[in-house]
CSV table of C-alpha atoms in Angstrom, one decimal:
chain,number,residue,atom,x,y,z
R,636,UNK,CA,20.4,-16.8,-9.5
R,637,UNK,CA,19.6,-19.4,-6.8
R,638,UNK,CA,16.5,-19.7,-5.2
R,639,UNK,CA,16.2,-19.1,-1.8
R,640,UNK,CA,13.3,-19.1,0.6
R,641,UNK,CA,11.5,-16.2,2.2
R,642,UNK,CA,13.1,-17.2,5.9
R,643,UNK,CA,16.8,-17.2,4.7
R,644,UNK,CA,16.3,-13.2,3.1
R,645,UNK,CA,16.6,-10.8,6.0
R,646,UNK,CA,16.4,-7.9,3.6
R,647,UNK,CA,14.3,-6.6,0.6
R,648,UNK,CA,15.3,-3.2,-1.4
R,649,UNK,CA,12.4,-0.9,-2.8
R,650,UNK,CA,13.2,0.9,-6.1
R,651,UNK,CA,10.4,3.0,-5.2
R,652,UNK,CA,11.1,6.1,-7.9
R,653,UNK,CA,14.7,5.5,-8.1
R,654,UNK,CA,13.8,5.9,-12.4
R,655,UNK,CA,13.0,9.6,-11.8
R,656,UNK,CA,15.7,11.4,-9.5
R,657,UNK,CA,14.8,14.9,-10.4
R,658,UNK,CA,11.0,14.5,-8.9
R,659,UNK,CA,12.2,12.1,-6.1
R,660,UNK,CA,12.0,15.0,-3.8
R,661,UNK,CA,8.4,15.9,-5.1
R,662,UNK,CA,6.7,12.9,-4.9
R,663,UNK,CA,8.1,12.8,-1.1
R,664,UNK,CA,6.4,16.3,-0.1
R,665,UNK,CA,3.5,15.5,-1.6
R,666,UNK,CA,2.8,11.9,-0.3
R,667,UNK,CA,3.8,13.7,3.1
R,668,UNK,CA,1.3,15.9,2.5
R,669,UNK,CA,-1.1,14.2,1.6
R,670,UNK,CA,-0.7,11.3,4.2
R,671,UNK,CA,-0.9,13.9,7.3
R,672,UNK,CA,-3.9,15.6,5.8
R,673,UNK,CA,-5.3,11.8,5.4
R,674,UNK,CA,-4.4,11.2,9.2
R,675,UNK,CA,-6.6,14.4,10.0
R,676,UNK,CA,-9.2,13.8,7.8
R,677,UNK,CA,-9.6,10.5,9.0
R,678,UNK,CA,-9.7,11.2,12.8
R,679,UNK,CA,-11.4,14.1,12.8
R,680,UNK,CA,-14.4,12.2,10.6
R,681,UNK,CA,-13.9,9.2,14.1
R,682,UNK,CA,-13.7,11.9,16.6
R,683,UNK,CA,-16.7,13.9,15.5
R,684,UNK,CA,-18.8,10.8,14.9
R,685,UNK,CA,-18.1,9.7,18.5
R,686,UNK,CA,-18.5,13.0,20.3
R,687,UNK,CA,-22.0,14.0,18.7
R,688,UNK,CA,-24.9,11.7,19.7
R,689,UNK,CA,-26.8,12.7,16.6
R,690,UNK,CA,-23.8,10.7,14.4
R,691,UNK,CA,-24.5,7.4,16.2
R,692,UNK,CA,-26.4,6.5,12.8
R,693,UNK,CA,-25.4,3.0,10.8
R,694,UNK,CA,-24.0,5.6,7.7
R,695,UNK,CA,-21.5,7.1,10.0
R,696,UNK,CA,-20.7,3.9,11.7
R,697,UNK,CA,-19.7,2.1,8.1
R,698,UNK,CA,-17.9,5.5,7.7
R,699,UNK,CA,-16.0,5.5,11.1
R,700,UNK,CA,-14.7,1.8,10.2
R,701,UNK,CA,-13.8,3.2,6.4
R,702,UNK,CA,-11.5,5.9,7.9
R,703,UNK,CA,-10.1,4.0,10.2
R,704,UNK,CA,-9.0,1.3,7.6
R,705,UNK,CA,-8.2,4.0,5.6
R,706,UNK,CA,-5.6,4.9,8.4
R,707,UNK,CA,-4.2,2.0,8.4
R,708,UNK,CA,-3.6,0.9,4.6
R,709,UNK,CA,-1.7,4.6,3.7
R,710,UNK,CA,0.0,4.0,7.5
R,711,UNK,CA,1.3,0.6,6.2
R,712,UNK,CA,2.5,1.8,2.6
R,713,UNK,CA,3.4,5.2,3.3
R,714,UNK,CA,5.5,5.3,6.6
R,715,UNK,CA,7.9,2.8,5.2
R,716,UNK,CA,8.8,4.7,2.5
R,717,UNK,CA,8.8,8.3,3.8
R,718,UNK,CA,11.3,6.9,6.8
R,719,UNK,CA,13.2,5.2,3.5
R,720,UNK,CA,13.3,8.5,1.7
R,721,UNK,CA,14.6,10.4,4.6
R,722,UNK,CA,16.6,7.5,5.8
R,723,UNK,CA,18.3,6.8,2.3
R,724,UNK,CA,18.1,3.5,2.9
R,725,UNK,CA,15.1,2.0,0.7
R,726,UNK,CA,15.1,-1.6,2.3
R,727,UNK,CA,12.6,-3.5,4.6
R,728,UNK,CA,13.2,-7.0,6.7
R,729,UNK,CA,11.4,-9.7,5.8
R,730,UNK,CA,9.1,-9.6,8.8
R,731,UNK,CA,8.3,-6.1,7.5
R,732,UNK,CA,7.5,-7.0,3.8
R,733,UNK,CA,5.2,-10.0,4.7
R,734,UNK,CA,3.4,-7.3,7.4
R,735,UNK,CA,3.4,-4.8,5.0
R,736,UNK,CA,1.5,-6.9,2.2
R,737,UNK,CA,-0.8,-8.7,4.3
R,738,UNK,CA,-2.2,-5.4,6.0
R,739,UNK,CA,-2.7,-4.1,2.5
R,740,UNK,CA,-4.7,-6.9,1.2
R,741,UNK,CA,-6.6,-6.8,4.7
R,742,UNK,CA,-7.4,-3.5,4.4
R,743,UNK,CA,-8.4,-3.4,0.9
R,744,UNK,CA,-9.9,-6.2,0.6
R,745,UNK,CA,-12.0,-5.2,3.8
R,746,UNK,CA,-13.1,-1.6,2.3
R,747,UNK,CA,-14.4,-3.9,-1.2
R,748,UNK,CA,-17.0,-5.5,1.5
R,749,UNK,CA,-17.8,-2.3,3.0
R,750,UNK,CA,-18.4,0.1,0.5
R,751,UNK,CA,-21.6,-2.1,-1.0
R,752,UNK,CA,-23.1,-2.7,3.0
R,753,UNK,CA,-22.8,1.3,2.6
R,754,UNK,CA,-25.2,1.1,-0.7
R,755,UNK,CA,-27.3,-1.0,1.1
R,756,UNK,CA,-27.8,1.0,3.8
R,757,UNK,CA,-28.3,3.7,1.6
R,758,UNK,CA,-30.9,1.8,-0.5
R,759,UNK,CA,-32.9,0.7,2.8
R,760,UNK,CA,-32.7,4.4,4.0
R,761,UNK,CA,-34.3,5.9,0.9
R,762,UNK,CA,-36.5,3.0,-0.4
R,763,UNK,CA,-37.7,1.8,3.2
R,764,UNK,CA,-37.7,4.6,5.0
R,765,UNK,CA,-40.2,3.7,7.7
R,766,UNK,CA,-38.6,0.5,7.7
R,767,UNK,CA,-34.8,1.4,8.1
R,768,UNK,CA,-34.5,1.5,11.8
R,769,UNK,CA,-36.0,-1.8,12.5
R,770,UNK,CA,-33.9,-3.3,9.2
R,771,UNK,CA,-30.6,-1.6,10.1
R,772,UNK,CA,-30.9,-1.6,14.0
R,773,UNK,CA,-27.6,-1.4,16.0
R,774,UNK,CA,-26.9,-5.1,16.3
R,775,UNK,CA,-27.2,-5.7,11.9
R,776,UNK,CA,-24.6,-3.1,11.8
R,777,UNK,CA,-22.3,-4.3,14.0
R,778,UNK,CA,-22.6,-7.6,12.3
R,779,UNK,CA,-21.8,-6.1,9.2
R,780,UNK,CA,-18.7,-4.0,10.3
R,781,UNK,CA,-17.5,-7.1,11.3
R,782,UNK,CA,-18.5,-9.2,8.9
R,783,UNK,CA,-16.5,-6.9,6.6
R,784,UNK,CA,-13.9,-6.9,8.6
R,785,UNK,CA,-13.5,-10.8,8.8
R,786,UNK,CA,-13.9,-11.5,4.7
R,787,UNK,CA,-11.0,-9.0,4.0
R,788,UNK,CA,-8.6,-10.4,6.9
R,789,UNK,CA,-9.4,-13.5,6.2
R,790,UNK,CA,-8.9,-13.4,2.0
R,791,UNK,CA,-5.5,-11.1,3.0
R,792,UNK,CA,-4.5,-13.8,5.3
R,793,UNK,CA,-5.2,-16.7,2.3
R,794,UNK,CA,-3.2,-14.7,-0.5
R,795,UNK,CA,-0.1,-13.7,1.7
R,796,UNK,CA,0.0,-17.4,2.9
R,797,UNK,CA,0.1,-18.3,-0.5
R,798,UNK,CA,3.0,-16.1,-1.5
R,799,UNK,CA,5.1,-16.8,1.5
R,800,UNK,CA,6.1,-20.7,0.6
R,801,UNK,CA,7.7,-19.8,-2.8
R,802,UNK,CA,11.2,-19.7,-3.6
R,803,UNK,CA,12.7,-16.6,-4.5
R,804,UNK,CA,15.0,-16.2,-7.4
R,805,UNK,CA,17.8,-14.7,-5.1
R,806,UNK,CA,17.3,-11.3,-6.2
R,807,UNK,CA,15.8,-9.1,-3.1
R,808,UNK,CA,15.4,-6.1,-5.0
R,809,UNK,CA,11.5,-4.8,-5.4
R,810,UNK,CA,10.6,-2.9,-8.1
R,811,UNK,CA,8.2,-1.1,-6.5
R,812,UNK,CA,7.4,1.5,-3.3
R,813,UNK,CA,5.8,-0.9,-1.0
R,814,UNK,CA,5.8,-4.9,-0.7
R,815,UNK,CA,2.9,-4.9,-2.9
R,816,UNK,CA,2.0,-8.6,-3.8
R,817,UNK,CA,2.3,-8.1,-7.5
R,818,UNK,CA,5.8,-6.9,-7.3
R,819,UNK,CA,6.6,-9.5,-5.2
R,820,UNK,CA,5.7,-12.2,-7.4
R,821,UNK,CA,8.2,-10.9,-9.9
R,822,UNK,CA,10.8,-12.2,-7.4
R,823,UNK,CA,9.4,-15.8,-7.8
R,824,UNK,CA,11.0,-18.3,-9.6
R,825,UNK,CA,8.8,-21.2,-9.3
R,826,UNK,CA,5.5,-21.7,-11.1
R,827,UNK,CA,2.6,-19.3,-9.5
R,828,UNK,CA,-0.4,-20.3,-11.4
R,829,UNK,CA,-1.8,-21.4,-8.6
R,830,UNK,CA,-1.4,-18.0,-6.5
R,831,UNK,CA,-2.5,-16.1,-9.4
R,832,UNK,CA,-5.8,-18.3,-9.5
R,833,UNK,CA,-6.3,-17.7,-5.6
R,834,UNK,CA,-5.8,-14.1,-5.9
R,835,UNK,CA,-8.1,-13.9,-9.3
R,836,UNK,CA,-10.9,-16.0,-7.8
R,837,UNK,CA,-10.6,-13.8,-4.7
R,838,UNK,CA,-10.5,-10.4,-6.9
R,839,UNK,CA,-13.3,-11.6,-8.6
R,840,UNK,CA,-15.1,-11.7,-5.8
R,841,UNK,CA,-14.4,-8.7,-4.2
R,842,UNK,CA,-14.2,-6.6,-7.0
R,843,UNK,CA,-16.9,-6.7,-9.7
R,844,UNK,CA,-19.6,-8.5,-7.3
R,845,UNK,CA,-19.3,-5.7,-4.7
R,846,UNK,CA,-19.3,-3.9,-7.8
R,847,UNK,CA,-22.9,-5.2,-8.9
R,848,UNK,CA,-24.6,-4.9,-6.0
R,849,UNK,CA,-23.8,-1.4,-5.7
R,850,UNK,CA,-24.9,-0.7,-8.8
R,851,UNK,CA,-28.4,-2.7,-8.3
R,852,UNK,CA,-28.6,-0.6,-5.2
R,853,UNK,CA,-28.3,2.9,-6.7
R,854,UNK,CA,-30.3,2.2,-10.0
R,855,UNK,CA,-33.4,1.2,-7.0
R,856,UNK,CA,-32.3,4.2,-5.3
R,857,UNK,CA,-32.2,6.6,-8.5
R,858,UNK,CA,-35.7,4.9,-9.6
R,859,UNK,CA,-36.8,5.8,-5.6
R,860,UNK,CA,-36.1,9.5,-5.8
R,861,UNK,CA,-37.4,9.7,-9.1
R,862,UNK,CA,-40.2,9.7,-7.6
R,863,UNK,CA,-40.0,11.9,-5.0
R,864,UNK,CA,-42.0,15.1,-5.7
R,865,UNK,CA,-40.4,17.5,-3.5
R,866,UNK,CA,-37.8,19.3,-5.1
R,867,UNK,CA,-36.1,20.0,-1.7
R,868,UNK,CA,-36.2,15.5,-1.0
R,869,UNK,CA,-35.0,15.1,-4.3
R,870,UNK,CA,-31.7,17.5,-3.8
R,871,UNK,CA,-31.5,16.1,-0.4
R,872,UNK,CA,-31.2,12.5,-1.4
R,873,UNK,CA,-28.9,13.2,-4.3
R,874,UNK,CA,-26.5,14.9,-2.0
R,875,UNK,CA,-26.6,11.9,0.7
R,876,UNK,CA,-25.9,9.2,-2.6
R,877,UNK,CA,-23.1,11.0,-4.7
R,878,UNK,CA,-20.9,11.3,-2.1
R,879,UNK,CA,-20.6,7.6,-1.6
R,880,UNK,CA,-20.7,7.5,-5.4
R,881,UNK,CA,-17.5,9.6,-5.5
R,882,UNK,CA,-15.6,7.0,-2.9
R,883,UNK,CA,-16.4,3.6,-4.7
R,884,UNK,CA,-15.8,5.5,-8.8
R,885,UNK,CA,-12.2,6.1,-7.1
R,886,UNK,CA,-11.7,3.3,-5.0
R,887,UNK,CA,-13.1,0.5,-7.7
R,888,UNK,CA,-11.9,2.2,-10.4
R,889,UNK,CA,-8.1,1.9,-9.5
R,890,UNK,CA,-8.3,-1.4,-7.9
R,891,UNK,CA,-9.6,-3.1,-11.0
R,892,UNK,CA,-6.9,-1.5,-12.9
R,893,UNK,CA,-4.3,-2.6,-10.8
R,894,UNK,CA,-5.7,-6.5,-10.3
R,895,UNK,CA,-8.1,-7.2,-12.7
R,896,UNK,CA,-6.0,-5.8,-15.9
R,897,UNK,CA,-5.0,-7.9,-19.1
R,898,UNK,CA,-1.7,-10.4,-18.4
R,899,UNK,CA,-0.3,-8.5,-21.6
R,900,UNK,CA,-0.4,-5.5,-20.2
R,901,UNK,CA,2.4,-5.1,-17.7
R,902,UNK,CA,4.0,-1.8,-17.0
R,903,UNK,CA,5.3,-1.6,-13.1
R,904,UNK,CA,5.6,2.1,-13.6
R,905,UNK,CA,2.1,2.8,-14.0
R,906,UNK,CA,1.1,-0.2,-11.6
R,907,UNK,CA,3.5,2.3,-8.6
R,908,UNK,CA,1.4,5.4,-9.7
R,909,UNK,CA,-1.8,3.5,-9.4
R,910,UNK,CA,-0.9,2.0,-5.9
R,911,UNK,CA,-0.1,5.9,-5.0
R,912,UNK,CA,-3.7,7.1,-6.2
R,913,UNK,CA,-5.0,3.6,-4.0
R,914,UNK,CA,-2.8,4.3,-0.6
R,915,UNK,CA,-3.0,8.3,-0.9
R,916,UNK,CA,-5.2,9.8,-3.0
R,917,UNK,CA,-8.5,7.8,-1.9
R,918,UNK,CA,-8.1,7.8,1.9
R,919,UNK,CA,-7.3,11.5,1.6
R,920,UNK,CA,-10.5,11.9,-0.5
R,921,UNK,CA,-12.7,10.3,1.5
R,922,UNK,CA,-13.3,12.0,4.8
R,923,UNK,CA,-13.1,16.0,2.8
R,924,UNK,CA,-15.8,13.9,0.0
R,925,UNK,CA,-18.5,13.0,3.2
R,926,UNK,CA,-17.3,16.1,6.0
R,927,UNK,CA,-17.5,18.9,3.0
R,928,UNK,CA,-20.8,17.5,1.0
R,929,UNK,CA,-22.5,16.7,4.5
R,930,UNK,CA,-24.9,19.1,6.2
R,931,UNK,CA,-24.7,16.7,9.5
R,932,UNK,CA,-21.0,17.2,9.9
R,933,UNK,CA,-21.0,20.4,9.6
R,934,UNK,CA,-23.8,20.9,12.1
R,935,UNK,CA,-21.8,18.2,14.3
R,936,UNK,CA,-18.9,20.9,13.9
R,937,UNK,CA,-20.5,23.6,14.1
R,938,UNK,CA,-21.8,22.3,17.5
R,939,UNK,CA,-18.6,21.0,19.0
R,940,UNK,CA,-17.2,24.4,18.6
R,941,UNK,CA,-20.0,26.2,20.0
R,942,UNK,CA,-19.8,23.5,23.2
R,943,UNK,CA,-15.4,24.5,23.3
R,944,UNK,CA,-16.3,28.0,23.3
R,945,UNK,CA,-19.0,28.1,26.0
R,946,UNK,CA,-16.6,25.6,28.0
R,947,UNK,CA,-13.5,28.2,27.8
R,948,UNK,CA,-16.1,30.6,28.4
R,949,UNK,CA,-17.0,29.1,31.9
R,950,UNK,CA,-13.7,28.2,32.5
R,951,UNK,CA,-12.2,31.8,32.3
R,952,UNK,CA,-14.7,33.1,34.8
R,953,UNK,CA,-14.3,30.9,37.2
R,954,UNK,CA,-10.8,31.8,37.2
């Protein structure tokens, strides 16, 4: 094969699960499936948190940002392929690919920052109590959210630029779902030590640090209600923690499998069923995980359809 350059390939061809035909049609429902209860999940946790004042908290305003990249990263996977599947087509431009992989990196790399500013703020909240509205006042968290925000767009921008210069070996055919950069470097046929080193140097840093800190947090946090001697505290701050805990167990747990595994150990299948759980399963997970174990959203609910039924109330009398 010859190279080629990205710029001279107008078209790339997923595999996707082309190895199993007979569950094709499975996999399809279900990501569907999953991906419009993600889409719910996700704006109903935005909506609610805009519409009730008692929301406008720094936890719910990491959270609103987490759905809403969570929106966007299964958006970016998923809607290519399910218009593929339907379609029958199973390719992408290259405009597409380089779009697609960068706002996956972005948005993972983004949710790596904010999940341990969501430990901290749970740590100030239960080990400062008195302090936690001076320490995490509105302008901290904004900083934060964006702070977030700029690390992962900014590392997404750094590995995708660092991919895009290579020569291709001629072959356009991606042995994966999505234009996900590890697939992509198969295509390669050039040396890419030195974008392996950026993207381990940048995993490293946004995997087990992040990783660290949350831990530190949680083991001052278990140590903090510990020592709580109301039972009705203790349960309370439990609950407010092991939601969280759910998210990152999911979130960290499949990302380090997928970027931060042995060089011996490459199997593409498992690395596509990984990237499913990572672009469907967590972003689905997390707004049921924090709207079902959370007394304030369901009082925020619980409210907001009280308000819609007094409203229609009103409004079908005064007709």
């Amino acid at each position: 094969m010859f190279p080629a350059n990205w710029t001279s390939i107008k078209v790339f061809f997923f595999l996707g699960f082309s190895h199993y035909p007979k569950v094709q049609v499975i996999i399809f429902a279900v990501c569907l499936l999953m991906y419009l209860i993600t889409l719910l999940g996700n704006i109903f946790l935005i909506s609610i948190t805009i519409l009730d004042s008692q929301l406008h908290t720094p936890m719910y305003l990491f959270l609103s940002n987490l759905s809403f990249l969570d929106i966007w990263y299964s958006s970016s996977a998923l809607t290519p392929m399910l218009a593929n599947f339907v379609s029958g087509r199973n390719t992408i431009s290259f405009s597409g690919c380089a779009t697609q992989m960068y706002l996956s990196l972005a948005m993972g790399s983004t949710e790596c920052v904010l999940l341990p500013m969501m430990a901290y703020d749970r740590y100030v909240a239960i080990c400062n109590p008195l302090r936690y509205p001076i320490i995490m006042n509105r302008r901290t968290c904004v900083q934060i959210a964006a702070g977030s925000w700029m690390t992962g767009c900014l590392t997404a921008l750094v590995e995708t630029m660092s991919v895009l210069p290579l020569s291709l070996c001629g072959n356009t055919i991606i042995n994966h779902f999505t234009c996900e950069i590890l697939a992509v470097l198969k295509l390669v046929c050039v040396d890419t030590s030195l974008v392996q080193l950026i993207m381990l140097v940048i995993s490293a840093l946004l995997l087990p640090m992040p990783m660290l800190l949350i831990c530190i947090s949680y083991a001052f946090i278990l140590a903090s209600i510990l020592r709580i001697s109301s039972v009705e505290g203790r349960s309370k701050a439990f609950s407010t923690c092991t939601a969280h805990l759910m998210v990152v167990v999911l979130f960290y747990g499949t990302a380090l499998s997928m970027y931060l595994k042995p060089s011996a150990v490459d199997s593409q299948e498992i690395d596509k069923f990984m990237a499913l759980v990572y672009a469907v399963l967590t972003p689905m997970l997390n707004p049921i995980i924090y709207s079902l174990r959370n007394k304030e959203v369901k009082v925020a609910l619980k409210k907001l359809l009280i308000r819609n039924h007094f409203n229609t109330a009103f409004i079908s009398i005064l007709k």
